[in-house]
PDB file of C-alpha atoms and ligand atoms in Angstrom:
ATOM      1  CA  UNK P   1      64.187 117.287  98.986  1.00 97.00           C
ATOM      2  CA  UNK P   2      64.392 113.546  99.704  1.00 97.00           C
ATOM      3  CA  UNK P   3      67.634 112.399 101.227  1.00 98.00           C
ATOM      4  CA  UNK P   4      68.651 108.684 100.431  1.00 98.00           C
ATOM      5  CA  UNK P   5      71.366 107.359 102.597  1.00 98.00           C
ATOM      6  CA  UNK P   6      73.329 104.179 102.422  1.00 97.00           C
ATOM      7  CA  UNK P   7      76.651 102.924 103.726  1.00 97.00           C
ATOM      8  CA  UNK P   8      77.806 102.725 100.077  1.00 96.00           C
ATOM      9  CA  UNK P   9      76.488 101.992  96.569  1.00 93.00           C
ATOM     10  CA  UNK P  10      73.674  99.616  97.720  1.00 94.00           C
ATOM     11  CA  UNK P  11      71.040 102.253  98.255  1.00 96.00           C
ATOM     12  CA  UNK P  12      71.204 103.116  94.599  1.00 96.00           C
ATOM     13  CA  UNK P  13      68.962 100.041  94.084  1.00 95.00           C
ATOM     14  CA  UNK P  14      66.314 101.978  96.121  1.00 96.00           C
ATOM     15  CA  UNK P  15      67.115 105.335  94.732  1.00 97.00           C
ATOM     16  CA  UNK P  16      66.577 104.153  91.196  1.00 97.00           C
ATOM     17  CA  UNK P  17      63.066 102.813  91.843  1.00 96.00           C
ATOM     18  CA  UNK P  18      61.914 105.780  93.978  1.00 96.00           C
ATOM     19  CA  UNK P  19      63.277 108.290  91.507  1.00 97.00           C
ATOM     20  CA  UNK P  20      61.284 106.412  88.729  1.00 96.00           C
ATOM     21  CA  UNK P  21      58.185 106.893  90.648  1.00 94.00           C
ATOM     22  CA  UNK P  22      58.626 110.477  91.852  1.00 95.00           C
ATOM     23  CA  UNK P  23      60.688 112.116  89.037  1.00 96.00           C
ATOM     24  CA  UNK P  24      59.381 115.640  89.868  1.00 96.00           C
ATOM     25  CA  UNK P  25      61.004 115.533  93.437  1.00 97.00           C
ATOM     26  CA  UNK P  26      64.404 116.707  94.374  1.00 98.00           C
ATOM     27  CA  UNK P  27      66.823 114.023  95.601  1.00 98.00           C
ATOM     28  CA  UNK P  28      70.248 113.790  97.230  1.00 98.00           C
ATOM     29  CA  UNK P  29      71.988 110.439  97.539  1.00 98.00           C
ATOM     30  CA  UNK P  30      74.642 109.982 100.119  1.00 98.00           C
ATOM     31  CA  UNK P  31      76.930 107.008 100.160  1.00 98.00           C
ATOM     32  CA  UNK P  32      79.344 106.554 103.126  1.00 98.00           C
ATOM     33  CA  UNK P  33      81.711 104.551 100.801  1.00 97.00           C
ATOM     34  CA  UNK P  34      84.786 105.493 102.776  1.00 97.00           C
ATOM     35  CA  UNK P  35      83.438 103.690 105.922  1.00 97.00           C
ATOM     36  CA  UNK P  36      81.533 100.805 104.375  1.00 96.00           C
ATOM     37  CA  UNK P  37      80.971  98.055 105.297  1.00 96.00           C
ATOM     38  CA  UNK P  38      78.695  98.864 108.198  1.00 97.00           C
ATOM     39  CA  UNK P  39      77.535  95.334 108.392  1.00 96.00           C
ATOM     40  CA  UNK P  40      80.565  94.119 110.564  1.00 94.00           C
ATOM     41  CA  UNK P  41      80.520  97.009 112.905  1.00 96.00           C
ATOM     42  CA  UNK P  42      79.068  97.526 116.437  1.00 97.00           C
ATOM     43  CA  UNK P  43      75.561  99.026 117.059  1.00 97.00           C
ATOM     44  CA  UNK P  44      77.161 102.183 118.644  1.00 98.00           C
ATOM     45  CA  UNK P  45      79.413 102.742 115.652  1.00 98.00           C
ATOM     46  CA  UNK P  46      76.436 102.263 113.141  1.00 98.00           C
ATOM     47  CA  UNK P  47      74.274 104.593 115.208  1.00 98.00           C
ATOM     48  CA  UNK P  48      77.082 107.275 115.256  1.00 98.00           C
ATOM     49  CA  UNK P  49      77.805 107.094 111.595  1.00 98.00           C
ATOM     50  CA  UNK P  50      74.070 107.107 110.768  1.00 98.00           C
ATOM     51  CA  UNK P  51      73.321 110.130 112.879  1.00 98.00           C
ATOM     52  CA  UNK P  52      76.090 111.953 111.262  1.00 98.00           C
ATOM     53  CA  UNK P  53      74.549 111.302 107.853  1.00 98.00           C
ATOM     54  CA  UNK P  54      71.092 112.388 109.183  1.00 98.00           C
ATOM     55  CA  UNK P  55      72.602 115.611 110.443  1.00 98.00           C
ATOM     56  CA  UNK P  56      74.356 116.237 107.253  1.00 98.00           C
ATOM     57  CA  UNK P  57      71.298 115.691 105.001  1.00 98.00           C
ATOM     58  CA  UNK P  58      68.869 117.688 107.311  1.00 98.00           C
ATOM     59  CA  UNK P  59      71.320 120.640 107.389  1.00 98.00           C
ATOM     60  CA  UNK P  60      71.512 120.452 103.513  1.00 97.00           C
ATOM     61  CA  UNK P  61      67.760 120.968 102.671  1.00 95.00           C
ATOM     62  CA  UNK P  62      66.327 117.487 103.193  1.00 97.00           C
ATOM     63  CA  UNK P  63      62.738 117.355 104.397  1.00 96.00           C
ATOM     64  CA  UNK P  64      62.749 113.572 104.605  1.00 97.00           C
ATOM     65  CA  UNK P  65      65.480 110.970 104.835  1.00 98.00           C
ATOM     66  CA  UNK P  66      65.117 107.347 103.680  1.00 98.00           C
ATOM     67  CA  UNK P  67      67.767 105.014 105.274  1.00 98.00           C
ATOM     68  CA  UNK P  68      68.033 102.761 102.314  1.00 97.00           C
ATOM     69  CA  UNK P  69      70.650 100.703 104.236  1.00 97.00           C
ATOM     70  CA  UNK P  70      69.108  97.629 105.998  1.00 98.00           C
ATOM     71  CA  UNK P  71      72.023  97.684 108.457  1.00 98.00           C
ATOM     72  CA  UNK P  72      71.387 101.237 109.593  1.00 98.00           C
ATOM     73  CA  UNK P  73      67.530 100.612 109.578  1.00 98.00           C
ATOM     74  CA  UNK P  74      68.060  97.542 111.825  1.00 98.00           C
ATOM     75  CA  UNK P  75      70.698  98.950 114.216  1.00 98.00           C
ATOM     76  CA  UNK P  76      69.970 102.693 114.323  1.00 98.00           C
ATOM     77  CA  UNK P  77      66.418 103.613 112.943  1.00 98.00           C
ATOM     78  CA  UNK P  78      64.431 103.032 116.079  1.00 98.00           C
ATOM     79  CA  UNK P  79      66.717 104.971 118.321  1.00 98.00           C
ATOM     80  CA  UNK P  80      66.814 107.787 115.856  1.00 98.00           C
ATOM     81  CA  UNK P  81      63.081 107.957 115.582  1.00 98.00           C
ATOM     82  CA  UNK P  82      62.496 107.737 119.294  1.00 98.00           C
ATOM     83  CA  UNK P  83      65.405 109.694 120.778  1.00 98.00           C
ATOM     84  CA  UNK P  84      67.458 111.501 118.184  1.00 98.00           C
ATOM     85  CA  UNK P  85      64.901 113.332 116.022  1.00 98.00           C
ATOM     86  CA  UNK P  86      62.848 114.779 118.963  1.00 98.00           C
ATOM     87  CA  UNK P  87      65.997 116.207 120.391  1.00 98.00           C
ATOM     88  CA  UNK P  88      67.877 117.382 117.230  1.00 98.00           C
ATOM     89  CA  UNK P  89      65.401 117.492 114.330  1.00 98.00           C
ATOM     90  CA  UNK P  90      62.014 117.952 115.814  1.00 96.00           C
ATOM     91  CA  UNK P  91      59.212 117.325 113.265  1.00 94.00           C
ATOM     92  CA  UNK P  92      61.457 115.732 110.704  1.00 96.00           C
ATOM     93  CA  UNK P  93      61.028 112.202 109.429  1.00 96.00           C
ATOM     94  CA  UNK P  94      63.493 109.259 108.882  1.00 98.00           C
ATOM     95  CA  UNK P  95      62.122 106.144 107.296  1.00 97.00           C
ATOM     96  CA  UNK P  96      63.778 102.800 106.902  1.00 97.00           C
ATOM     97  CA  UNK P  97      63.529  99.666 104.629  1.00 97.00           C
ATOM     98  CA  UNK P  98      62.862  96.837 106.948  1.00 97.00           C
ATOM     99  CA  UNK P  99      59.211  97.401 107.863  1.00 96.00           C
ATOM    100  CA  UNK P 100      58.178  97.767 104.126  1.00 96.00           C
ATOM    101  CA  UNK P 101      59.756  94.527 103.133  1.00 96.00           C
ATOM    102  CA  UNK P 102      58.351  92.675 106.159  1.00 95.00           C
ATOM    103  CA  UNK P 103      54.919  93.998 105.268  1.00 94.00           C
ATOM    104  CA  UNK P 104      55.156  92.929 101.710  1.00 94.00           C
ATOM    105  CA  UNK P 105      56.066  89.375 102.669  1.00 93.00           C
ATOM    106  CA  UNK P 106      53.174  89.341 105.093  1.00 91.00           C
ATOM    107  CA  UNK P 107      50.789  90.290 102.189  1.00 90.00           C
ATOM    108  CA  UNK P 108      52.307  87.850  99.817  1.00 87.00           C
ATOM    109  CA  UNK P 109      51.526  84.696 101.474  1.00 73.00           C
ATOM    110  CA  UNK P 110      50.329  83.387 104.797  1.00 72.00           C
ATOM    111  CA  UNK P 111      52.345  80.787 106.832  1.00 72.00           C
ATOM    112  CA  UNK P 112      55.241  81.145 104.486  1.00 87.00           C
ATOM    113  CA  UNK P 113      58.873  80.212 104.908  1.00 94.00           C
ATOM    114  CA  UNK P 114      61.063  83.233 104.449  1.00 96.00           C
ATOM    115  CA  UNK P 115      64.762  83.460 103.972  1.00 97.00           C
ATOM    116  CA  UNK P 116      66.438  86.676 104.870  1.00 97.00           C
ATOM    117  CA  UNK P 117      69.914  87.476 103.524  1.00 98.00           C
ATOM    118  CA  UNK P 118      71.723  90.196 105.293  1.00 97.00           C
ATOM    119  CA  UNK P 119      74.785  91.598 106.829  1.00 97.00           C
ATOM    120  CA  UNK P 120      76.105  90.075 109.968  1.00 97.00           C
ATOM    121  CA  UNK P 121      74.840  92.998 112.115  1.00 97.00           C
ATOM    122  CA  UNK P 122      71.410  92.859 110.465  1.00 97.00           C
ATOM    123  CA  UNK P 123      71.050  89.205 111.118  1.00 98.00           C
ATOM    124  CA  UNK P 124      72.315  89.404 114.620  1.00 97.00           C
ATOM    125  CA  UNK P 125      70.122  92.296 115.534  1.00 97.00           C
ATOM    126  CA  UNK P 126      67.073  90.117 114.970  1.00 97.00           C
ATOM    127  CA  UNK P 127      65.104  93.105 113.483  1.00 97.00           C
ATOM    128  CA  UNK P 128      63.547  91.120 110.671  1.00 97.00           C
ATOM    129  CA  UNK P 129      62.472  88.276 112.888  1.00 96.00           C
ATOM    130  CA  UNK P 130      60.899  90.770 115.199  1.00 96.00           C
ATOM    131  CA  UNK P 131      59.124  92.613 112.290  1.00 95.00           C
ATOM    132  CA  UNK P 132      57.734  89.326 110.877  1.00 94.00           C
ATOM    133  CA  UNK P 133      56.532  88.247 114.326  1.00 93.00           C
ATOM    134  CA  UNK P 134      54.491  91.448 114.510  1.00 93.00           C
ATOM    135  CA  UNK P 135      53.027  90.802 111.153  1.00 91.00           C
ATOM    136  CA  UNK P 136      52.299  87.143 111.212  1.00 88.00           C
ATOM    137  CA  UNK P 137      53.432  84.738 113.884  1.00 87.00           C
ATOM    138  CA  UNK P 138      53.227  81.824 111.592  1.00 90.00           C
ATOM    139  CA  UNK P 139      55.979  83.147 109.185  1.00 92.00           C
ATOM    140  CA  UNK P 140      59.018  80.859 109.472  1.00 94.00           C
ATOM    141  CA  UNK P 141      62.255  82.794 109.184  1.00 96.00           C
ATOM    142  CA  UNK P 142      65.641  81.618 108.144  1.00 96.00           C
ATOM    143  CA  UNK P 143      68.524  84.020 108.132  1.00 98.00           C
ATOM    144  CA  UNK P 144      71.860  83.975 106.425  1.00 97.00           C
ATOM    145  CA  UNK P 145      74.668  86.513 107.003  1.00 98.00           C
ATOM    146  CA  UNK P 146      76.722  87.057 103.805  1.00 97.00           C
ATOM    147  CA  UNK P 147      79.577  89.188 105.003  1.00 96.00           C
ATOM    148  CA  UNK P 148      81.831  88.740 101.835  1.00 97.00           C
ATOM    149  CA  UNK P 149      79.290  90.157  99.522  1.00 96.00           C
ATOM    150  CA  UNK P 150      79.273  93.818 100.311  1.00 94.00           C
ATOM    151  CA  UNK P 151      83.234  94.347  99.935  1.00 94.00           C
ATOM    152  CA  UNK P 152      82.898  92.566  96.470  1.00 96.00           C
ATOM    153  CA  UNK P 153      80.061  94.790  95.389  1.00 93.00           C
ATOM    154  CA  UNK P 154      81.803  97.925  96.588  1.00 90.00           C
ATOM    155  CA  UNK P 155      84.640  96.850  94.396  1.00 93.00           C
ATOM    156  CA  UNK P 156      82.182  96.636  91.465  1.00 91.00           C
ATOM    157  CA  UNK P 157      82.894  92.888  91.223  1.00 95.00           C
ATOM    158  CA  UNK P 158      79.105  91.778  91.033  1.00 94.00           C
ATOM    159  CA  UNK P 159      79.720  89.960  87.801  1.00 94.00           C
ATOM    160  CA  UNK P 160      83.082  88.299  88.806  1.00 97.00           C
ATOM    161  CA  UNK P 161      83.680  84.548  89.191  1.00 97.00           C
ATOM    162  CA  UNK P 162      84.806  85.054  92.845  1.00 97.00           C
ATOM    163  CA  UNK P 163      81.324  86.686  93.643  1.00 97.00           C
ATOM    164  CA  UNK P 164      79.541  83.742  91.966  1.00 96.00           C
ATOM    165  CA  UNK P 165      81.562  81.287  94.157  1.00 97.00           C
ATOM    166  CA  UNK P 166      80.865  83.180  97.369  1.00 97.00           C
ATOM    167  CA  UNK P 167      77.220  83.632  96.522  1.00 96.00           C
ATOM    168  CA  UNK P 168      76.680  79.927  95.828  1.00 96.00           C
ATOM    169  CA  UNK P 169      78.292  79.041  99.237  1.00 97.00           C
ATOM    170  CA  UNK P 170      75.777  81.313 101.083  1.00 97.00           C
ATOM    171  CA  UNK P 171      72.877  80.271  98.972  1.00 97.00           C
ATOM    172  CA  UNK P 172      73.207  76.385  98.979  1.00 97.00           C
ATOM    173  CA  UNK P 173      72.200  75.867 102.583  1.00 96.00           C
ATOM    174  CA  UNK P 174      69.288  78.260 102.254  1.00 97.00           C
ATOM    175  CA  UNK P 175      68.019  76.549  99.075  1.00 96.00           C
ATOM    176  CA  UNK P 176      67.845  73.176 100.799  1.00 96.00           C
ATOM    177  CA  UNK P 177      65.317  74.742 103.118  1.00 95.00           C
ATOM    178  CA  UNK P 178      62.942  75.478 100.096  1.00 94.00           C
ATOM    179  CA  UNK P 179      61.887  78.961 101.157  1.00 95.00           C
ATOM    180  CA  UNK P 180      58.791  80.490  99.500  1.00 94.00           C
ATOM    181  CA  UNK P 181      60.254  83.975  99.582  1.00 95.00           C
ATOM    182  CA  UNK P 182      63.671  85.321  99.733  1.00 97.00           C
ATOM    183  CA  UNK P 183      64.251  88.827 101.103  1.00 97.00           C
ATOM    184  CA  UNK P 184      67.383  90.666 100.107  1.00 97.00           C
ATOM    185  CA  UNK P 185      67.924  92.219 103.489  1.00 97.00           C
ATOM    186  CA  UNK P 186      70.911  94.314 102.201  1.00 96.00           C
ATOM    187  CA  UNK P 187      70.679  96.849  99.515  1.00 95.00           C
ATOM    188  CA  UNK P 188      74.006  95.758  98.000  1.00 94.00           C
ATOM    189  CA  UNK P 189      72.635  92.303  97.156  1.00 96.00           C
ATOM    190  CA  UNK P 190      70.021  94.054  94.727  1.00 94.00           C
ATOM    191  CA  UNK P 191      73.081  94.159  92.355  1.00 94.00           C
ATOM    192  CA  UNK P 192      72.757  90.253  92.467  1.00 96.00           C
ATOM    193  CA  UNK P 193      69.104  90.074  92.104  1.00 96.00           C
ATOM    194  CA  UNK P 194      68.998  88.106  88.796  1.00 96.00           C
ATOM    195  CA  UNK P 195      71.862  85.627  89.904  1.00 96.00           C
ATOM    196  CA  UNK P 196      69.903  84.966  93.120  1.00 97.00           C
ATOM    197  CA  UNK P 197      66.551  84.539  91.519  1.00 97.00           C
ATOM    198  CA  UNK P 198      68.020  82.164  88.789  1.00 96.00           C
ATOM    199  CA  UNK P 199      69.748  80.125  91.547  1.00 96.00           C
ATOM    200  CA  UNK P 200      66.569  79.569  93.491  1.00 96.00           C
ATOM    201  CA  UNK P 201      64.278  78.997  90.478  1.00 95.00           C
ATOM    202  CA  UNK P 202      60.632  79.640  89.925  1.00 94.00           C
ATOM    203  CA  UNK P 203      59.333  78.105  93.090  1.00 91.00           C
ATOM    204  CA  UNK P 204      60.915  80.747  95.234  1.00 94.00           C
ATOM    205  CA  UNK P 205      60.076  84.554  94.796  1.00 95.00           C
ATOM    206  CA  UNK P 206      63.049  86.699  95.409  1.00 96.00           C
ATOM    207  CA  UNK P 207      61.713  90.175  96.356  1.00 96.00           C
ATOM    208  CA  UNK P 208      62.953  93.140  94.521  1.00 95.00           C
ATOM    209  CA  UNK P 209      63.722  95.252  97.522  1.00 95.00           C
ATOM    210  CA  UNK P 210      64.086  98.409  95.571  1.00 94.00           C
ATOM    211  CA  UNK P 211      60.607  98.112  93.847  1.00 95.00           C
ATOM    212  CA  UNK P 212      58.961  97.009  97.214  1.00 96.00           C
ATOM    213  CA  UNK P 213      60.501  99.687  99.267  1.00 96.00           C
ATOM    214  CA  UNK P 214      59.632 102.419  96.514  1.00 95.00           C
ATOM    215  CA  UNK P 215      56.121 101.265  96.311  1.00 96.00           C
ATOM    216  CA  UNK P 216      55.436 101.300 100.136  1.00 95.00           C
ATOM    217  CA  UNK P 217      57.018 104.672 100.690  1.00 93.00           C
ATOM    218  CA  UNK P 218      55.239 106.294  97.891  1.00 93.00           C
ATOM    219  CA  UNK P 219      52.039 105.063  99.204  1.00 94.00           C
ATOM    220  CA  UNK P 220      52.971 106.641 102.613  1.00 94.00           C
ATOM    221  CA  UNK P 221      53.994 109.950 100.972  1.00 93.00           C
ATOM    222  CA  UNK P 222      50.735 110.018  99.125  1.00 92.00           C
ATOM    223  CA  UNK P 223      48.954 109.634 102.431  1.00 94.00           C
ATOM    224  CA  UNK P 224      51.054 112.298 104.053  1.00 93.00           C
ATOM    225  CA  UNK P 225      51.505 114.963 101.312  1.00 91.00           C
ATOM    226  CA  UNK P 226      52.836 117.622 103.685  1.00 93.00           C
ATOM    227  CA  UNK P 227      56.080 115.785 104.476  1.00 94.00           C
ATOM    228  CA  UNK P 228      57.836 116.678 101.237  1.00 95.00           C
ATOM    229  CA  UNK P 229      56.775 118.657  98.113  1.00 93.00           C
ATOM    230  CA  UNK P 230      57.776 118.269  94.445  1.00 94.00           C
ATOM    231  CA  UNK P 231      60.450 120.455  92.960  1.00 95.00           C
ATOM    232  CA  UNK P 232      59.552 123.942  92.127  1.00 92.00           C
ATOM    233  CA  UNK P 233      61.990 124.175  89.183  1.00 95.00           C
ATOM    234  CA  UNK P 234      64.090 121.693  87.425  1.00 97.00           C
ATOM    235  CA  UNK P 235      64.268 118.661  89.827  1.00 98.00           C
ATOM    236  CA  UNK P 236      67.624 118.465  91.671  1.00 97.00           C
ATOM    237  CA  UNK P 237      69.746 115.270  91.735  1.00 98.00           C
ATOM    238  CA  UNK P 238      72.822 115.295  93.913  1.00 98.00           C
ATOM    239  CA  UNK P 239      75.169 112.478  94.476  1.00 98.00           C
ATOM    240  CA  UNK P 240      77.459 112.589  97.596  1.00 98.00           C
ATOM    241  CA  UNK P 241      80.014 110.180  98.702  1.00 98.00           C
ATOM    242  CA  UNK P 242      82.577 110.101 101.422  1.00 98.00           C
ATOM    243  CA  UNK P 243      85.051 108.523  99.338  1.00 98.00           C
ATOM    244  CA  UNK P 244      86.542 109.303  95.840  1.00 96.00           C
ATOM    245  CA  UNK P 245      84.192 110.811  93.257  1.00 98.00           C
ATOM    246  CA  UNK P 246      85.811 108.840  90.290  1.00 97.00           C
ATOM    247  CA  UNK P 247      85.009 105.446  91.815  1.00 94.00           C
ATOM    248  CA  UNK P 248      81.511 106.605  92.792  1.00 97.00           C
ATOM    249  CA  UNK P 249      80.791 107.993  89.348  1.00 98.00           C
ATOM    250  CA  UNK P 250      81.795 104.847  87.540  1.00 96.00           C
ATOM    251  CA  UNK P 251      79.812 102.523  89.849  1.00 94.00           C
ATOM    252  CA  UNK P 252      76.742 104.728  89.770  1.00 97.00           C
ATOM    253  CA  UNK P 253      76.851 105.327  86.007  1.00 97.00           C
ATOM    254  CA  UNK P 254      77.087 101.688  85.452  1.00 93.00           C
ATOM    255  CA  UNK P 255      74.050 100.891  87.611  1.00 95.00           C
ATOM    256  CA  UNK P 256      71.842 103.963  86.744  1.00 97.00           C
ATOM    257  CA  UNK P 257      72.836 103.965  83.047  1.00 97.00           C
ATOM    258  CA  UNK P 258      73.561 107.814  82.828  1.00 97.00           C
ATOM    259  CA  UNK P 259      76.253 110.321  83.603  1.00 98.00           C
ATOM    260  CA  UNK P 260      76.832 111.003  87.282  1.00 98.00           C
ATOM    261  CA  UNK P 261      78.931 113.707  88.761  1.00 98.00           C
ATOM    262  CA  UNK P 262      79.312 113.211  92.455  1.00 98.00           C
ATOM    263  CA  UNK P 263      80.888 115.285  95.087  1.00 98.00           C
ATOM    264  CA  UNK P 264      83.048 114.133  98.128  1.00 98.00           C
ATOM    265  CA  UNK P 265      81.917 115.268 101.539  1.00 98.00           C
ATOM    266  CA  UNK P 266      83.035 114.566 105.083  1.00 98.00           C
ATOM    267  CA  UNK P 267      80.811 113.187 107.726  1.00 98.00           C
ATOM    268  CA  UNK P 268      81.722 114.197 111.290  1.00 95.00           C
TER     269      UNK P 268
HETATM  270  N1  DGL M   1      73.878  98.209 102.262  1.00 82.31           N
HETATM  271  C1  DGL M   1      73.762  97.994 103.547  1.00 82.31           C
HETATM  272  C2  DGL M   1      72.657  97.230 103.947  1.00 82.31           C
HETATM  273  O1  DGL M   1      71.544  97.321 103.298  1.00 82.31           O
HETATM  274  C3  DGL M   1      74.938  97.424 104.272  1.00 82.31           C
HETATM  275  C4  DGL M   1      76.197  97.234 103.714  1.00 82.31           C
HETATM  276  C5  DGL M   1      77.340  97.432 104.635  1.00 82.31           C
HETATM  277  O2  DGL M   1      77.678  96.437 105.315  1.00 82.31           O
HETATM  278  O3  DGL M   1      77.902  98.441 104.796  1.00 82.31           O
HETATM  279  O4  DGL M   1      72.640  96.499 104.956  1.00 82.31           O
END
């Protein structure tokens, strides 16, 4: 079973693409909607919440966890891989979303100017800047924190006038820099993919993070077939949230275009 974790709904943008490519696998999606946004929290809190999710998913039959959340990937993944897994879940794998996106940018163009939009914690962590430096020292990175977007998307207001106004405020200074590529470094922003691409126009490529991450991790799983096997019977789909199921089901149904019946769990 593959576990996909996000602080809220944002990881559904990653789940949707991975599920399309691996329909025969079992999946459980976990959204910590009760404690979102993570993006304004400290590193130690983000690490604590993420390890709680990791414990939950590994103790509920997951063989592999994908941290679909950029904030958790930026602030907790390395420590989880280096310290937490060897101690608490030896032999298990947790993957993130930042490395695959940085690699894709590196493959797309050399010497490019890249704009990264993310939560305050992701931007301040400098993780994207570090990853780009490892890939191509000539990539110029501009970052923009967009703290008001996640709360709006968690309230299912992605198509509302207030979201457009906030989005334009964040995008305008970035557009002036004429980036070649824009990375949506927060899964929630995937809900605004078309609006952002339209705003930047054809000379700027706004990466579809869900598609890129799905492509990269599927390549990885093909090269490591022992990590997780396809379902033996009817593939399982479980949706878990730390908040109300009614809210989760409405948002997930709207985005995935099918009936969803989630369950509330507690992370401790
Ligand atoms: N969806 C998460 C991300 O990709 C963060 C949203 C939040 O602030 O909780 O960064």
